[in-house]
Coordinates of C-alpha atoms in Angstrom, one line a residue:
X1 CA 43.6 -0.6 -14.4
X2 CA 46.4 1.9 -13.7
X3 CA 45.9 4.9 -11.5
X4 CA 46.4 7.2 -14.5
X5 CA 43.6 5.4 -16.5
X6 CA 41.4 5.4 -13.4
X7 CA 41.9 9.2 -12.9
X8 CA 41.0 9.9 -16.6
X9 CA 37.9 7.8 -16.4
X10 CA 36.7 9.5 -13.2
X11 CA 37.4 13.0 -14.6
X12 CA 35.4 12.2 -17.8
X13 CA 32.5 10.9 -15.7
X14 CA 32.6 14.0 -13.6
X15 CA 32.5 16.2 -16.7
X16 CA 29.6 14.3 -18.0
X17 CA 27.6 14.7 -14.8
X18 CA 28.4 18.5 -14.7
X19 CA 27.1 18.8 -18.3
X20 CA 24.0 17.0 -17.2
X21 CA 23.6 19.4 -14.3
X22 CA 23.8 22.4 -16.7
X23 CA 21.0 20.8 -18.8
X24 CA 18.8 20.4 -15.6
X25 CA 19.5 24.0 -14.5
X26 CA 18.7 25.3 -18.1
X27 CA 15.4 23.4 -18.0
X28 CA 14.6 24.8 -14.6
X29 CA 15.3 28.3 -15.9
X30 CA 12.8 27.8 -18.7
X31 CA 10.3 26.2 -16.4
X32 CA 9.9 29.5 -14.4
X33 CA 6.3 30.7 -14.1
X34 CA 5.7 32.8 -17.3
X35 CA 9.2 32.0 -18.5
X36 CA 12.5 33.8 -17.8
X37 CA 11.2 37.1 -19.2
X38 CA 8.2 37.2 -16.9
X39 CA 10.4 36.3 -13.9
X40 CA 12.9 39.1 -14.7
X41 CA 10.5 41.9 -15.8
X42 CA 7.8 41.1 -13.2
X43 CA 4.1 40.4 -13.4
X44 CA 3.3 43.9 -14.7
X45 CA 5.3 43.5 -17.9
X46 CA 3.2 43.8 -21.1
X47 CA 3.3 41.3 -24.0
X48 CA 5.3 43.7 -26.2
X49 CA 7.9 44.2 -23.4
X50 CA 8.2 40.4 -23.0
X51 CA 8.6 39.9 -26.7
X52 CA 11.3 42.6 -27.0
X53 CA 13.1 41.1 -24.0
X54 CA 13.0 37.6 -25.5
X55 CA 14.3 38.9 -28.8
X56 CA 17.1 40.9 -27.1
X57 CA 18.2 37.9 -24.9
X58 CA 17.8 35.3 -27.7
X59 CA 15.0 33.6 -25.9
X60 CA 12.9 33.4 -29.0
X61 CA 15.4 31.1 -30.7
X62 CA 15.1 27.2 -30.6
X63 CA 16.0 25.6 -27.2
X64 CA 19.1 23.8 -28.5
X65 CA 20.5 27.2 -29.7
X66 CA 19.6 28.8 -26.4
X67 CA 21.3 26.0 -24.5
X68 CA 24.6 26.4 -26.5
X69 CA 24.4 30.2 -25.7
X70 CA 23.8 29.4 -22.1
X71 CA 26.7 27.0 -21.9
X72 CA 28.9 29.6 -23.5
X73 CA 27.9 32.1 -20.8
X74 CA 28.7 29.6 -18.1
X75 CA 32.1 28.9 -19.5
X76 CA 32.8 32.6 -19.4
X77 CA 31.5 32.8 -15.8
X78 CA 28.2 34.6 -16.6
X79 CA 25.4 33.3 -14.4
X80 CA 23.0 36.1 -15.1
X81 CA 21.9 39.1 -13.1
X82 CA 20.1 39.2 -9.8
X83 CA 16.6 40.5 -10.0
X84 CA 16.6 42.2 -6.6
X85 CA 20.3 43.2 -6.1
X86 CA 20.9 44.1 -9.7
X87 CA 24.4 42.6 -9.6
X88 CA 25.9 39.8 -11.5
X89 CA 25.2 36.4 -9.9
X90 CA 28.8 35.3 -10.4
X91 CA 30.0 38.3 -8.5
X92 CA 27.6 37.7 -5.6
X93 CA 28.7 34.0 -5.4
X94 CA 32.3 34.9 -5.7
X95 CA 32.0 37.2 -2.7
X96 CA 30.0 34.7 -0.6
X97 CA 31.4 31.3 -1.6
X98 CA 34.9 31.6 0.1
X99 CA 33.1 32.3 3.5
X100 CA 30.8 29.3 3.0
X101 CA 33.8 27.1 2.1
X102 CA 35.5 28.4 5.3
X103 CA 32.5 27.4 7.4
X104 CA 32.1 24.0 5.8
X105 CA 35.8 23.1 5.9
X106 CA 36.1 24.1 9.5
X107 CA 32.9 22.1 10.3
X108 CA 34.3 19.1 8.4
X109 CA 37.7 19.2 10.0
X110 CA 36.2 19.6 13.5
X111 CA 33.7 16.8 12.8
X112 CA 36.4 14.4 11.6
X113 CA 38.8 15.2 14.4
X114 CA 36.1 14.2 16.8
X115 CA 34.4 11.4 14.9
X116 CA 37.3 9.3 13.8
X117 CA 39.0 8.7 17.2
X118 CA 35.5 8.5 18.8
X119 CA 34.5 5.7 16.4
X120 CA 37.8 3.8 17.0
X121 CA 37.3 4.2 20.8
X122 CA 33.8 2.8 20.6
X123 CA 35.0 -0.2 18.5
X124 CA 37.7 -1.0 21.1
X125 CA 35.1 -0.8 23.9
X126 CA 32.3 -2.5 22.0
X127 CA 29.2 -3.4 24.1
X128 CA 30.5 -1.6 27.1
X129 CA 28.6 1.2 28.9
X130 CA 30.7 4.0 27.3
X131 CA 29.8 2.5 23.8
X132 CA 26.1 2.5 24.6
X133 CA 26.3 6.1 26.0
X134 CA 28.1 7.5 22.9
X135 CA 25.8 5.5 20.5
X136 CA 22.7 7.1 22.2
X137 CA 24.2 10.5 22.0
X138 CA 25.1 10.0 18.4
X139 CA 21.5 9.0 17.5
X140 CA 20.2 12.1 19.4
X141 CA 22.6 14.4 17.5
X142 CA 21.8 12.8 14.2
X143 CA 18.0 13.1 14.7
X144 CA 18.1 16.7 16.0
X145 CA 17.5 19.3 13.3
X146 CA 20.4 21.7 12.7
X147 CA 18.1 24.7 13.3
X148 CA 17.0 23.4 16.7
X149 CA 20.5 22.5 17.7
X150 CA 21.7 26.0 16.7
X151 CA 18.9 27.6 18.8
X152 CA 20.0 25.4 21.8
X153 CA 23.6 26.4 21.4
X154 CA 22.6 30.1 21.2
X155 CA 20.4 29.8 24.3
X156 CA 23.0 28.0 26.4
X157 CA 26.3 29.5 25.3
X158 CA 25.2 33.0 24.4
X159 CA 22.4 33.7 26.7
X160 CA 22.7 31.5 29.9
X161 CA 26.5 31.3 29.6
X162 CA 27.6 34.4 27.7
X163 CA 30.8 32.8 26.3
X164 CA 30.2 33.3 22.6
X165 CA 28.3 35.8 20.5
X166 CA 24.9 34.8 19.0
X167 CA 25.8 36.4 15.7
X168 CA 28.5 35.0 13.4
X169 CA 31.4 37.1 12.3
X170 CA 30.5 39.8 9.7
X171 CA 32.7 41.1 6.9
X172 CA 33.3 41.1 3.2
X173 CA 36.3 38.8 3.2
X174 CA 37.5 35.6 4.8
X175 CA 40.1 37.6 6.7
X176 CA 37.3 39.7 8.2
X177 CA 35.6 36.5 9.4
X178 CA 38.8 35.0 10.8
X179 CA 39.5 38.1 12.7
X180 CA 36.5 37.3 14.9
X181 CA 37.2 33.7 15.9
X182 CA 34.8 33.6 18.8
X183 CA 31.9 34.2 16.5
X184 CA 32.8 31.1 14.5
X185 CA 32.6 28.7 17.4
X186 CA 28.8 28.2 17.6
X187 CA 28.2 28.0 13.8
X188 CA 31.1 25.5 13.4
X189 CA 29.8 23.3 16.3
X190 CA 26.3 23.4 14.8
X191 CA 27.6 22.3 11.4
X192 CA 29.9 19.6 12.8
X193 CA 27.5 18.0 15.3
X194 CA 25.6 15.8 12.7
X195 CA 28.9 14.9 11.0
X196 CA 30.3 13.6 14.3
X197 CA 27.2 11.5 14.8
X198 CA 27.3 10.0 11.3
X199 CA 31.1 9.5 10.8
X200 CA 31.7 8.1 14.3
X201 CA 29.2 5.3 13.4
X202 CA 30.9 4.7 10.1
X203 CA 34.3 4.6 11.8
X204 CA 33.1 2.3 14.5
X205 CA 31.6 -0.2 12.0
X206 CA 34.7 -0.1 9.8
X207 CA 37.0 -0.7 12.7
X208 CA 35.0 -3.6 14.1
X209 CA 35.0 -5.2 10.6
X210 CA 38.8 -4.9 10.3
X211 CA 39.4 -6.2 13.8
X212 CA 37.9 -9.5 12.7
X213 CA 40.1 -9.8 9.6
X214 CA 42.8 -12.5 9.2
X215 CA 45.7 -10.1 9.1
X216 CA 44.7 -8.9 12.6
X217 CA 44.7 -12.5 14.0
X218 CA 48.0 -13.1 12.3
X219 CA 49.6 -10.0 13.8
X220 CA 48.3 -11.0 17.2
X221 CA 49.7 -14.5 16.9
X222 CA 53.0 -13.0 15.9
X223 CA 53.1 -11.0 19.2
X224 CA 52.4 -7.6 17.8
X225 CA 51.0 -5.3 20.5
X226 CA 47.3 -4.4 20.3
X227 CA 48.0 -0.7 20.1
X228 CA 50.4 -1.2 17.2
X229 CA 47.9 -3.4 15.3
X230 CA 45.2 -0.7 15.8
X231 CA 47.4 2.3 14.7
X232 CA 49.4 0.7 11.9
X233 CA 46.9 -1.6 10.3
X234 CA 43.3 -1.3 11.4
X235 CA 43.1 2.5 11.5
X236 CA 44.3 3.0 7.9
X237 CA 42.1 0.3 6.4
X238 CA 39.1 1.6 8.4
X239 CA 39.6 5.1 6.9
X240 CA 38.7 3.9 3.4
X241 CA 34.9 3.9 3.7
X242 CA 35.0 7.1 5.7
X243 CA 37.0 8.9 3.0
X244 CA 34.6 7.6 0.4
X245 CA 31.6 8.8 2.4
X246 CA 33.1 12.2 2.9
X247 CA 32.7 13.1 -0.8
X248 CA 29.0 12.1 -0.8
X249 CA 28.6 14.2 2.4
X250 CA 29.4 17.5 0.7
X251 CA 25.8 18.3 -0.3
X252 CA 24.8 17.7 3.3
X253 CA 27.4 20.1 4.5
X254 CA 26.2 22.8 2.1
X255 CA 22.6 22.1 3.1
X256 CA 23.5 22.4 6.7
X257 CA 25.4 25.7 5.9
X258 CA 22.2 27.1 4.5
X259 CA 20.4 26.7 7.8
X260 CA 23.4 27.6 10.0
X261 CA 24.2 30.8 8.0
X262 CA 20.6 31.9 8.2
X263 CA 20.4 31.2 11.9
X264 CA 23.6 32.9 12.8
X265 CA 23.4 35.6 10.1
X266 CA 26.6 34.4 8.6
X267 CA 27.4 36.3 5.3
X268 CA 27.9 33.3 3.1
X269 CA 26.3 31.7 0.1
X270 CA 23.7 29.9 2.2
X271 CA 22.4 33.2 3.5
X272 CA 22.5 34.5 -0.1
X273 CA 20.4 31.5 -1.2
X274 CA 18.0 32.0 1.7
X275 CA 17.5 35.7 0.9
X276 CA 17.0 34.9 -2.8
X277 CA 14.4 32.3 -2.0
X278 CA 12.5 34.9 0.1
X279 CA 12.4 37.3 -2.9
X280 CA 12.0 34.7 -5.7
X281 CA 15.4 35.8 -7.2
X282 CA 15.6 32.8 -9.6
X283 CA 19.0 33.6 -11.2
X284 CA 20.7 33.6 -7.8
X285 CA 18.8 30.4 -6.7
X286 CA 19.8 28.6 -9.9
X287 CA 23.4 29.9 -9.8
X288 CA 23.7 28.6 -6.2
X289 CA 22.2 25.2 -7.2
X290 CA 24.7 25.0 -10.1
X291 CA 27.7 25.8 -7.9
X292 CA 26.6 23.3 -5.2
X293 CA 26.1 20.6 -7.8
X294 CA 29.6 21.2 -9.3
X295 CA 31.0 21.1 -5.7
X296 CA 29.2 17.8 -5.1
X297 CA 30.6 16.3 -8.2
X298 CA 34.1 17.5 -7.4
X299 CA 33.9 16.2 -3.9
X300 CA 32.8 12.8 -5.2
X301 CA 35.7 12.8 -7.6
X302 CA 38.2 13.7 -4.9
X303 CA 36.8 11.0 -2.6
X304 CA 37.2 8.4 -5.3
X305 CA 40.8 9.5 -5.9
X306 CA 41.6 9.6 -2.2
X307 CA 40.1 6.2 -1.7
X308 CA 42.3 4.8 -4.4
X309 CA 45.4 6.4 -2.8
X310 CA 44.6 5.1 0.6
X311 CA 43.8 1.6 -0.6
X312 CA 45.3 0.8 -4.0
X313 CA 43.4 -2.5 -4.1
X314 CA 40.3 -0.5 -4.9
X315 CA 39.5 -1.1 -8.6
X316 CA 37.8 1.4 -10.8
X317 CA 35.0 -1.1 -11.4
X318 CA 34.1 -1.4 -7.7
X319 CA 34.6 2.2 -6.5

C-alpha cells in the first residue's frame, strides 16, 4: 500500500474514532444526575423551570436530533457554558490549552533527550553495574506517583536548596509563562521523570534487539566500526517502536499534567479540569475530556505516520 493510501486510511480511522468520542461525551452529558438541566440550574430548580430550560435548549427533542444539534455546536466550537465561571467552555480551554501544550511538549522533549541516549547507553553496557543501577532507578521513577515526586522536588529544590520557586509561572499567555523560565524547571522535571523511566526501557530493549540482527553482524564482518554501526543503523531502527509508543503516551502526559498543574498551581487546562471537578462543573469537565480525546487520536495518527516515515517497511496492516 502506498504512503498516500496509508495516510488516507489512517485519517479516516481517526475521524471515525473522534466521532465515536463525541457520541460517548454526548451520552455522558445526558447521564448527569437529573439531566443537563438539573446540573445547570441546580438542585433548587422547579419542575416548570427545568421544563422551560429543556424546551429552550432543545433537550425535549428525540436524542438523535439532540446529537445532531450537539455535533453542529462542536463543529462551530461551542462546548457550552461553565456553570461556575459563566464563561464559554471553548474560551476557557482556548486560554488554558496552549500553556498545557507548552508544559507537555517541554516535558516530552526533555524526557526523550534523556531517555533515548540513556537507553542506548544501557544496551551497549548490558549486564554491567551501570546498567543495573539505571534500571533500578528507572523502576523507582516509574513506580513513584507524580504527586509524590513533585512534593519531593519542591522540598529539596525549593525549600532545602532554594534554587527554583515552588510555584509555576503565572500569566494569561504562553509568553508570560516563558518569561519566568525558572518556575518551569520543577514542573517540567516532574512531568518528564516517568517518561524517562518508560522510554529508556523501550530504547534499551529495541537497541538490544537490533544489535542481534543479521545486518549488524554483516557490518561487523565488513570492518565497520562499532560506533558507526550504532549511530548509522541500529539507532534509527531502534527509534521505530519508540516513536510508535510516543503517540500512545499522549494521554499519560495529559494525565500527568493534571497532577503537575494542580501541585505547582500552573494555569493550564489540567488546573482548569481539577477546579471544575471540585465544583462539579460538568460542561468544563466534558469539554476537557473531549479535547484530550481528540489530542490522543491526533497523537496516535502522527505516531503512525512518523513510524511509516522512519521505517517505510511498516505496512498499514501491521501498524
